[in-house]
Amino acid sequence: MDNTENFSQFRRQSKKGILIIYLNILYKALKAFWILLFLFIQKFSKISESTLLYIYLGAAVILGLFLVRAFLIFKNFQFKIENQHFILKKGILKKTNTSIPFDRIQNINFKQNIFQQIINVHEVNIETAGSSKAEISIKALSFKEASALKQAITIYDKGTVHSETEIEEKPLLKVGFLALLKVSITENHLQSLVLLFAILVGFFQQISELFDGLGKQELLDNYITENTSSLEASVFLIVGLLIFFIIIAVLSSVVRVLLRHFNLTVFVKNNALEIYQGLTTKKSVILKNDKVQHITISHNPIKKRLGISFITFKQAISGKVKKKQDKVIKIVGCKTAQISAIKNLLFPDENLDNIDKNCSDSYYKIRLYIRSFLILLILNVGLYFAIENNHVFWIDVVLIPIFIFSVELSFRKRYYLFNEDLLLVGQGIIETHKTYLPFFKVQNIALKQTVFQARNNVADVIFQTASGKIKLPCIPLEKAHKIYNYTLFKVETSKKSWM
Amino acid sequence: MTDSFQNIAVTSFPDVTKIDFKLIDIRYLKVILLNTSLLFIALFIVLFFINDKDIFELAEYSLWLSIAILVAFIVTLFIKNIEFKQRKYAVREKDISYQNGFFFRSLTTVPFNRIQHVEIDEGPISRFFGLVSLSVFTAGDSSDDLKISGLLKEEAQQIKEFISNKIDG
């Protein structure tokens, strides 16, 4: 047992890791070459037996090579803890040696996908705020090893102040299945639809490339044009399609929310939030208070009626990482009491209740109207040239009220207010977002003004934080200067650690 | 240090409206104009080839196209000229600011205690005039940090030194 707790010597991951690495390689290969497999199945009957034999042999050799590769990756993946640094050696031919000082480690996350759940190992991800290359993922550790490793790293991190408080038995927040269902049904379905659509478009492109290669592009085009021409003819089909899309949208958001947030549990521990969630891929995330840059509390009208909101935590992101999504942590299904508990934890003793809201200048509304008008114009012209039919302009009867409605709403929901340390920005159209940003987390600040804004004596203020921008559009210049100066003053005199 | 840091008086409350901004060296205007001219010369060459080979069958419009590009060239030069006077920078005790743009005015300030590192770059044309650009990087999603182009090399080095001292100290 002592062996599991000792990280001073180089050690490998759990032996089951070979299997996980192997599956990982297989998955990557499949993702890259699924079209080949598809072709193979399609042409299965046409391939002669002797070539089939070769194909099978080739596949077997490749699978065998993958296994060897998995074993070598496993063999060469070694890590240890030394001198308050986490040290990792890896690489088969190209050896890499990574060493990360503990205070640079932002997060230690556990993750379990479905295979890892079956063979009962945990993936440990060590995140740093530096470059994305420095992120470490240990594919397979037993729970005992994983928690020992986490302990070893976090104990140093908290230094002498660390007190062995176990997780309080009672979680701050636990979202059950029914509550989650409620959350998912009130999601932004349009967004889910767009997401789904994006995936489908990617899929379609791959398929059409395939057909293109086979010289069957015409066939596909014909198929599509045939269907679209009949689509123009039938109103029923359009209505049916609408209903179909709505159902798909609702279903996809339900599935998405359930997959990601199943069994969501949040604990408060020391100065951090521990979040556990996920169905097929279980994730555990530790969110340290200091590392949170800003949070957003959001709800929409239905969610408001049900008394639930979701909180989005933004942490510092490194450079130009593609998967920014990973650094955004979301807690869904929060009740009012839990929100104030979390707010208290992150920003103790801050009360913004009795402070007057500052609105954007009415110039902002004009800008929004001009922008919507331009979008409408482009849409109309585009549609006219696409369909070449004057009836197209009837779409404006629907679109114009929607645009006016959104502009009015988004202008009304735009506000900001601040006390000594904390800035609160409200925005949204149908959803309402409230973003809390402590002034000292600002990285740089900018004041932007177009010629027209200058004439109206308004300006945009843009706060750049380590996790993205926050914008105050079109506020009176005098106020903009004031908040600019105040933010600089706050940042320049702050001694607190911002990351 | 030298007189480039006279704005050192940060009171307890910094006031951005009272900063004495320094203008960018006038030689940098030449660099900008040269760069723009090169771009448009490239455009003219492309246009010439298009006409010569008649790739897009635009031969009959070639005169109008050249006039359009010429007008665009003159307008761009004119705008760059106006805009140049708006390029200003200032280094204070605890932060560095940069102002630019005429139609889209912007003012950015980066406090020293958020700076991760400072970089000095030399472009091929700038080098000829002894000018460099100074970039300041902060942590995280730092796509929009501060970059001052057209500084004298010695001055940029002094600013860099000044900031480095502030960061370490």
mmCIF file of C-alpha atoms in Angstrom, chain A residues 29-279:
data_model
loop_
_atom_site.group_PDB
_atom_site.id
_atom_site.type_symbol
_atom_site.label_atom_id
_atom_site.label_comp_id
_atom_site.label_asym_id
_atom_site.label_seq_id
_atom_site.Cartn_x
_atom_site.Cartn_y
_atom_site.Cartn_z
ATOM 1 C CA ALA A 29 -7.894 6.064 -36.395
ATOM 2 C CA LEU A 30 -11.587 5.377 -36.885
ATOM 3 C CA LYS A 31 -12.387 9.071 -36.762
ATOM 4 C CA ALA A 32 -9.832 9.771 -39.458
ATOM 5 C CA PHE A 33 -10.634 6.827 -41.730
ATOM 6 C CA TRP A 34 -14.300 6.072 -41.198
ATOM 7 C CA ILE A 35 -14.966 6.883 -44.822
ATOM 8 C CA LEU A 36 -12.686 4.042 -45.887
ATOM 9 C CA LEU A 37 -14.622 1.695 -43.641
ATOM 10 C CA PHE A 38 -17.872 2.989 -45.082
ATOM 11 C CA LEU A 39 -16.628 2.379 -48.619
ATOM 12 C CA PHE A 40 -15.491 -1.091 -47.627
ATOM 13 C CA ILE A 41 -18.889 -2.050 -46.272
ATOM 14 C CA GLN A 42 -20.621 -0.557 -49.278
ATOM 15 C CA LYS A 43 -18.462 -2.424 -51.757
ATOM 16 C CA PHE A 44 -18.299 -5.566 -49.633
ATOM 17 C CA SER A 45 -20.044 -7.827 -52.129
ATOM 18 C CA LYS A 46 -17.918 -6.653 -55.042
ATOM 19 C CA ILE A 47 -14.551 -7.440 -53.526
ATOM 20 C CA SER A 48 -13.047 -10.747 -54.576
ATOM 21 C CA GLU A 49 -12.181 -13.230 -51.868
ATOM 22 C CA SER A 50 -8.443 -13.058 -52.302
ATOM 23 C CA THR A 51 -8.342 -9.271 -51.929
ATOM 24 C CA LEU A 52 -10.683 -9.599 -48.975
ATOM 25 C CA LEU A 53 -8.160 -11.880 -47.335
ATOM 26 C CA TYR A 54 -5.445 -9.285 -47.895
ATOM 27 C CA ILE A 55 -7.628 -6.579 -46.466
ATOM 28 C CA TYR A 56 -8.326 -8.643 -43.358
ATOM 29 C CA LEU A 57 -4.644 -9.447 -43.001
ATOM 30 C CA GLY A 58 -3.742 -5.794 -43.391
ATOM 31 C CA ALA A 59 -6.310 -4.784 -40.802
ATOM 32 C CA ALA A 60 -5.008 -7.419 -38.401
ATOM 33 C CA VAL A 61 -1.429 -6.201 -38.844
ATOM 34 C CA ILE A 62 -2.505 -2.601 -38.282
ATOM 35 C CA LEU A 63 -4.443 -3.542 -35.160
ATOM 36 C CA GLY A 64 -1.400 -5.473 -33.930
ATOM 37 C CA LEU A 65 0.841 -2.484 -34.594
ATOM 38 C CA PHE A 66 -1.556 -0.262 -32.692
ATOM 39 C CA LEU A 67 -1.289 -2.621 -29.731
ATOM 40 C CA VAL A 68 2.507 -2.452 -29.834
ATOM 41 C CA ARG A 69 2.281 1.331 -30.046
ATOM 42 C CA ALA A 70 -0.098 1.443 -27.103
ATOM 43 C CA PHE A 71 2.281 -0.705 -25.089
ATOM 44 C CA LEU A 72 5.242 1.499 -25.973
ATOM 45 C CA ILE A 73 3.333 4.645 -25.076
ATOM 46 C CA PHE A 74 2.438 3.065 -21.768
ATOM 47 C CA LYS A 75 6.001 1.897 -21.170
ATOM 48 C CA ASN A 76 7.469 5.326 -21.807
ATOM 49 C CA PHE A 77 4.918 7.330 -19.866
ATOM 50 C CA GLN A 78 6.435 7.979 -16.469
ATOM 51 C CA PHE A 79 5.830 10.615 -13.872
ATOM 52 C CA LYS A 80 6.973 11.608 -10.420
ATOM 53 C CA ILE A 81 6.856 14.413 -7.922
ATOM 54 C CA GLU A 82 10.048 16.095 -6.935
ATOM 55 C CA ASN A 83 10.842 19.379 -5.330
ATOM 56 C CA GLN A 84 7.308 20.737 -5.627
ATOM 57 C CA HIS A 85 7.367 20.001 -9.332
ATOM 58 C CA PHE A 86 5.339 17.478 -11.249
ATOM 59 C CA ILE A 87 7.716 15.784 -13.657
ATOM 60 C CA LEU A 88 6.629 13.775 -16.677
ATOM 61 C CA LYS A 89 8.685 11.759 -19.149
ATOM 62 C CA LYS A 90 6.980 10.506 -22.262
ATOM 63 C CA GLY A 91 7.453 9.747 -25.930
ATOM 64 C CA ILE A 92 8.577 6.681 -27.842
ATOM 65 C CA LEU A 93 11.079 8.171 -30.263
ATOM 66 C CA LYS A 94 10.780 11.847 -29.480
ATOM 67 C CA LYS A 95 11.245 12.034 -25.737
ATOM 68 C CA THR A 96 9.675 14.899 -23.890
ATOM 69 C CA ASN A 97 10.416 15.907 -20.374
ATOM 70 C CA THR A 98 7.882 18.200 -18.771
ATOM 71 C CA SER A 99 8.186 19.759 -15.373
ATOM 72 C CA ILE A 100 5.457 21.867 -13.871
ATOM 73 C CA PRO A 101 5.820 23.758 -10.615
ATOM 74 C CA PHE A 102 2.861 23.223 -8.312
ATOM 75 C CA ASP A 103 1.850 26.853 -8.119
ATOM 76 C CA ARG A 104 1.341 26.931 -11.869
ATOM 77 C CA ILE A 105 -1.164 24.096 -11.702
ATOM 78 C CA GLN A 106 -4.600 25.489 -12.122
ATOM 79 C CA ASN A 107 -6.780 22.445 -11.855
ATOM 80 C CA ILE A 108 -6.617 18.731 -11.292
ATOM 81 C CA ASN A 109 -9.611 17.087 -12.871
ATOM 82 C CA PHE A 110 -10.777 13.504 -12.838
ATOM 83 C CA LYS A 111 -12.612 12.129 -15.803
ATOM 84 C CA GLN A 112 -14.091 8.764 -16.650
ATOM 85 C CA ASN A 113 -15.456 7.860 -20.015
ATOM 86 C CA ILE A 114 -17.538 4.765 -20.494
ATOM 87 C CA PHE A 115 -14.592 2.368 -20.937
ATOM 88 C CA GLN A 116 -12.744 3.866 -18.041
ATOM 89 C CA GLN A 117 -15.865 3.325 -15.983
ATOM 90 C CA ILE A 118 -16.062 -0.324 -16.997
ATOM 91 C CA ILE A 119 -12.490 -1.195 -16.039
ATOM 92 C CA ASN A 120 -12.643 1.211 -13.111
ATOM 93 C CA VAL A 121 -9.790 3.606 -13.751
ATOM 94 C CA HIS A 122 -9.724 7.396 -13.674
ATOM 95 C CA GLU A 123 -8.221 9.820 -16.128
ATOM 96 C CA VAL A 124 -6.381 12.626 -14.376
ATOM 97 C CA ASN A 125 -5.973 15.905 -16.207
ATOM 98 C CA ILE A 126 -3.585 18.517 -14.898
ATOM 99 C CA GLU A 127 -4.363 21.935 -16.259
ATOM 100 C CA THR A 128 -2.069 24.902 -16.259
ATOM 101 C CA ALA A 129 -2.771 28.426 -17.317
ATOM 102 C CA GLY A 130 0.320 28.510 -19.480
ATOM 103 C CA SER A 131 0.557 27.127 -22.964
ATOM 104 C CA SER A 132 -1.791 24.357 -23.955
ATOM 105 C CA LYS A 133 1.172 22.049 -24.531
ATOM 106 C CA ALA A 134 1.876 21.932 -20.849
ATOM 107 C CA GLU A 135 -1.409 20.247 -20.127
ATOM 108 C CA ILE A 136 -0.969 16.732 -18.870
ATOM 109 C CA SER A 137 -3.391 13.884 -19.188
ATOM 110 C CA ILE A 138 -2.744 10.638 -17.354
ATOM 111 C CA LYS A 139 -5.083 8.170 -18.964
ATOM 112 C CA ALA A 140 -5.508 5.499 -16.330
ATOM 113 C CA LEU A 141 -4.979 5.551 -12.586
ATOM 114 C CA SER A 142 -6.841 3.639 -9.916
ATOM 115 C CA PHE A 143 -8.983 5.840 -7.731
ATOM 116 C CA LYS A 144 -6.584 5.395 -4.839
ATOM 117 C CA GLU A 145 -3.596 6.510 -6.886
ATOM 118 C CA ALA A 146 -5.489 9.354 -8.443
ATOM 119 C CA SER A 147 -6.634 10.811 -5.154
ATOM 120 C CA ALA A 148 -3.199 10.277 -3.636
ATOM 121 C CA LEU A 149 -1.662 12.222 -6.507
ATOM 122 C CA LYS A 150 -4.185 14.999 -6.140
ATOM 123 C CA GLN A 151 -3.542 15.105 -2.409
ATOM 124 C CA ALA A 152 0.197 15.260 -2.938
ATOM 125 C CA ILE A 153 -0.110 18.186 -5.289
ATOM 126 C CA THR A 154 -2.768 20.154 -3.454
ATOM 127 C CA ILE A 155 -1.169 19.813 -0.024
ATOM 128 C CA TYR A 156 1.871 21.708 -1.212
ATOM 129 C CA ASP A 157 -0.308 24.175 -2.954
ATOM 130 C CA LYS A 158 -2.092 25.213 0.179
ATOM 131 C CA GLY A 159 1.120 25.230 2.171
ATOM 132 C CA THR A 160 0.874 25.296 5.919
ATOM 133 C CA VAL A 161 -2.622 26.690 6.052
ATOM 134 C CA HIS A 162 -4.028 23.478 4.702
ATOM 135 C CA SER A 163 -6.379 21.930 7.182
ATOM 136 C CA GLU A 164 -7.600 18.413 6.644
ATOM 137 C CA THR A 165 -11.252 19.208 6.253
ATOM 138 C CA GLU A 166 -12.927 16.318 4.580
ATOM 139 C CA ILE A 167 -15.672 16.982 2.081
ATOM 140 C CA GLU A 168 -18.704 18.104 3.970
ATOM 141 C CA GLU A 169 -21.211 15.348 3.735
ATOM 142 C CA LYS A 170 -23.909 17.693 2.610
ATOM 143 C CA PRO A 171 -23.323 19.030 -0.890
ATOM 144 C CA LEU A 172 -24.089 22.637 -1.687
ATOM 145 C CA LEU A 173 -26.089 21.599 -4.675
ATOM 146 C CA LYS A 174 -27.371 18.324 -6.000
ATOM 147 C CA VAL A 175 -29.471 18.244 -9.144
ATOM 148 C CA GLY A 176 -31.589 15.135 -9.513
ATOM 149 C CA PHE A 177 -32.965 13.599 -12.645
ATOM 150 C CA LEU A 178 -36.315 15.403 -12.595
ATOM 151 C CA ALA A 179 -34.770 18.791 -11.931
ATOM 152 C CA LEU A 180 -32.341 18.180 -14.745
ATOM 153 C CA LEU A 181 -35.217 17.340 -17.051
ATOM 154 C CA LYS A 182 -36.789 20.665 -16.110
ATOM 155 C CA VAL A 183 -33.519 22.412 -16.907
ATOM 156 C CA SER A 184 -33.157 20.702 -20.243
ATOM 157 C CA ILE A 185 -36.683 21.447 -21.406
ATOM 158 C CA THR A 186 -36.204 25.140 -20.666
ATOM 159 C CA GLU A 187 -32.868 25.293 -22.469
ATOM 160 C CA ASN A 188 -32.256 27.526 -25.453
ATOM 161 C CA HIS A 189 -33.491 25.096 -28.085
ATOM 162 C CA LEU A 190 -32.496 27.268 -30.979
ATOM 163 C CA GLN A 191 -28.912 26.988 -29.840
ATOM 164 C CA SER A 192 -29.133 23.204 -29.621
ATOM 165 C CA LEU A 193 -30.599 23.116 -33.088
ATOM 166 C CA VAL A 194 -27.774 25.225 -34.467
ATOM 167 C CA LEU A 195 -25.247 22.992 -32.741
ATOM 168 C CA LEU A 196 -26.870 19.889 -34.163
ATOM 169 C CA PHE A 197 -27.082 21.530 -37.549
ATOM 170 C CA ALA A 198 -23.390 22.360 -37.468
ATOM 171 C CA ILE A 199 -22.555 18.745 -36.749
ATOM 172 C CA LEU A 200 -24.837 17.587 -39.557
ATOM 173 C CA VAL A 201 -23.322 20.052 -42.028
ATOM 174 C CA GLY A 202 -19.864 18.743 -41.236
ATOM 175 C CA PHE A 203 -21.135 15.220 -41.734
ATOM 176 C CA PHE A 204 -22.848 16.139 -44.981
ATOM 177 C CA GLN A 205 -19.693 17.755 -46.314
ATOM 178 C CA GLN A 206 -17.732 14.592 -45.713
ATOM 179 C CA ILE A 207 -20.390 12.537 -47.467
ATOM 180 C CA SER A 208 -20.613 14.877 -50.424
ATOM 181 C CA GLU A 209 -16.829 14.805 -50.754
ATOM 182 C CA LEU A 210 -17.148 11.054 -50.867
ATOM 183 C CA PHE A 211 -19.799 11.174 -53.573
ATOM 184 C CA ASP A 212 -17.706 13.738 -55.395
ATOM 185 C CA GLY A 213 -14.818 11.326 -55.440
ATOM 186 C CA LEU A 214 -17.078 8.635 -56.828
ATOM 187 C CA GLY A 215 -18.448 10.891 -59.537
ATOM 188 C CA LYS A 216 -21.915 10.697 -58.115
ATOM 189 C CA GLN A 217 -22.216 14.349 -57.195
ATOM 190 C CA GLU A 218 -24.916 14.794 -59.819
ATOM 191 C CA LEU A 219 -26.970 12.050 -58.273
ATOM 192 C CA LEU A 220 -26.900 13.734 -54.907
ATOM 193 C CA ASP A 221 -27.583 17.161 -56.383
ATOM 194 C CA ASN A 222 -30.544 15.808 -58.314
ATOM 195 C CA TYR A 223 -31.892 14.192 -55.216
ATOM 196 C CA ILE A 224 -31.658 17.427 -53.298
ATOM 197 C CA THR A 225 -33.111 19.659 -56.023
ATOM 198 C CA GLU A 226 -35.981 17.266 -56.548
ATOM 199 C CA ASN A 227 -36.811 17.452 -52.909
ATOM 200 C CA THR A 228 -36.490 21.212 -52.688
ATOM 201 C CA SER A 229 -38.774 21.805 -55.639
ATOM 202 C CA SER A 230 -41.457 19.685 -54.066
ATOM 203 C CA LEU A 231 -40.767 21.565 -50.832
ATOM 204 C CA GLU A 232 -41.672 24.856 -52.429
ATOM 205 C CA ALA A 233 -44.975 23.403 -53.520
ATOM 206 C CA SER A 234 -46.168 22.078 -50.253
ATOM 207 C CA VAL A 235 -47.001 24.215 -47.239
ATOM 208 C CA PHE A 236 -47.830 21.119 -45.287
ATOM 209 C CA LEU A 237 -44.342 19.868 -45.738
ATOM 210 C CA ILE A 238 -42.943 23.122 -44.377
ATOM 211 C CA VAL A 239 -45.184 23.010 -41.330
ATOM 212 C CA GLY A 240 -44.326 19.366 -40.841
ATOM 213 C CA LEU A 241 -40.664 20.180 -41.139
ATOM 214 C CA LEU A 242 -41.025 22.969 -38.574
ATOM 215 C CA ILE A 243 -42.636 20.640 -36.074
ATOM 216 C CA PHE A 244 -40.010 18.045 -36.812
ATOM 217 C CA PHE A 245 -37.250 20.595 -36.171
ATOM 218 C CA ILE A 246 -38.831 21.703 -32.923
ATOM 219 C CA ILE A 247 -39.012 18.122 -31.689
ATOM 220 C CA ILE A 248 -35.445 17.492 -32.783
ATOM 221 C CA ALA A 249 -34.293 20.675 -31.062
ATOM 222 C CA VAL A 250 -35.989 19.808 -27.764
ATOM 223 C CA LEU A 251 -34.753 16.235 -27.904
ATOM 224 C CA SER A 252 -31.198 17.268 -28.670
ATOM 225 C CA SER A 253 -31.084 19.723 -25.786
ATOM 226 C CA VAL A 254 -32.519 17.121 -23.422
ATOM 227 C CA VAL A 255 -29.897 14.599 -24.506
ATOM 228 C CA ARG A 256 -27.119 17.172 -24.336
ATOM 229 C CA VAL A 257 -28.003 18.363 -20.867
ATOM 230 C CA LEU A 258 -28.515 14.851 -19.521
ATOM 231 C CA LEU A 259 -25.238 13.590 -20.958
ATOM 232 C CA ARG A 260 -23.209 16.443 -19.633
ATOM 233 C CA HIS A 261 -24.800 17.244 -16.316
ATOM 234 C CA PHE A 262 -26.201 13.908 -15.126
ATOM 235 C CA ASN A 263 -26.016 13.594 -11.366
ATOM 236 C CA LEU A 264 -24.562 17.096 -10.938
ATOM 237 C CA THR A 265 -23.215 17.542 -7.450
ATOM 238 C CA VAL A 266 -21.342 20.529 -6.093
ATOM 239 C CA PHE A 267 -19.360 20.566 -2.869
ATOM 240 C CA VAL A 268 -17.721 23.483 -1.168
ATOM 241 C CA LYS A 269 -14.306 22.533 0.100
ATOM 242 C CA ASN A 270 -11.706 24.867 1.540
ATOM 243 C CA ASN A 271 -11.455 27.638 -1.025
ATOM 244 C CA ALA A 272 -12.762 25.694 -3.934
ATOM 245 C CA LEU A 273 -15.835 24.293 -5.525
ATOM 246 C CA GLU A 274 -15.809 20.610 -6.384
ATOM 247 C CA ILE A 275 -18.133 19.731 -9.215
ATOM 248 C CA TYR A 276 -19.054 16.187 -10.232
ATOM 249 C CA GLN A 277 -21.183 15.494 -13.281
ATOM 250 C CA GLY A 278 -21.705 13.434 -16.439
ATOM 251 C CA LEU A 279 -23.418 10.270 -17.620
#
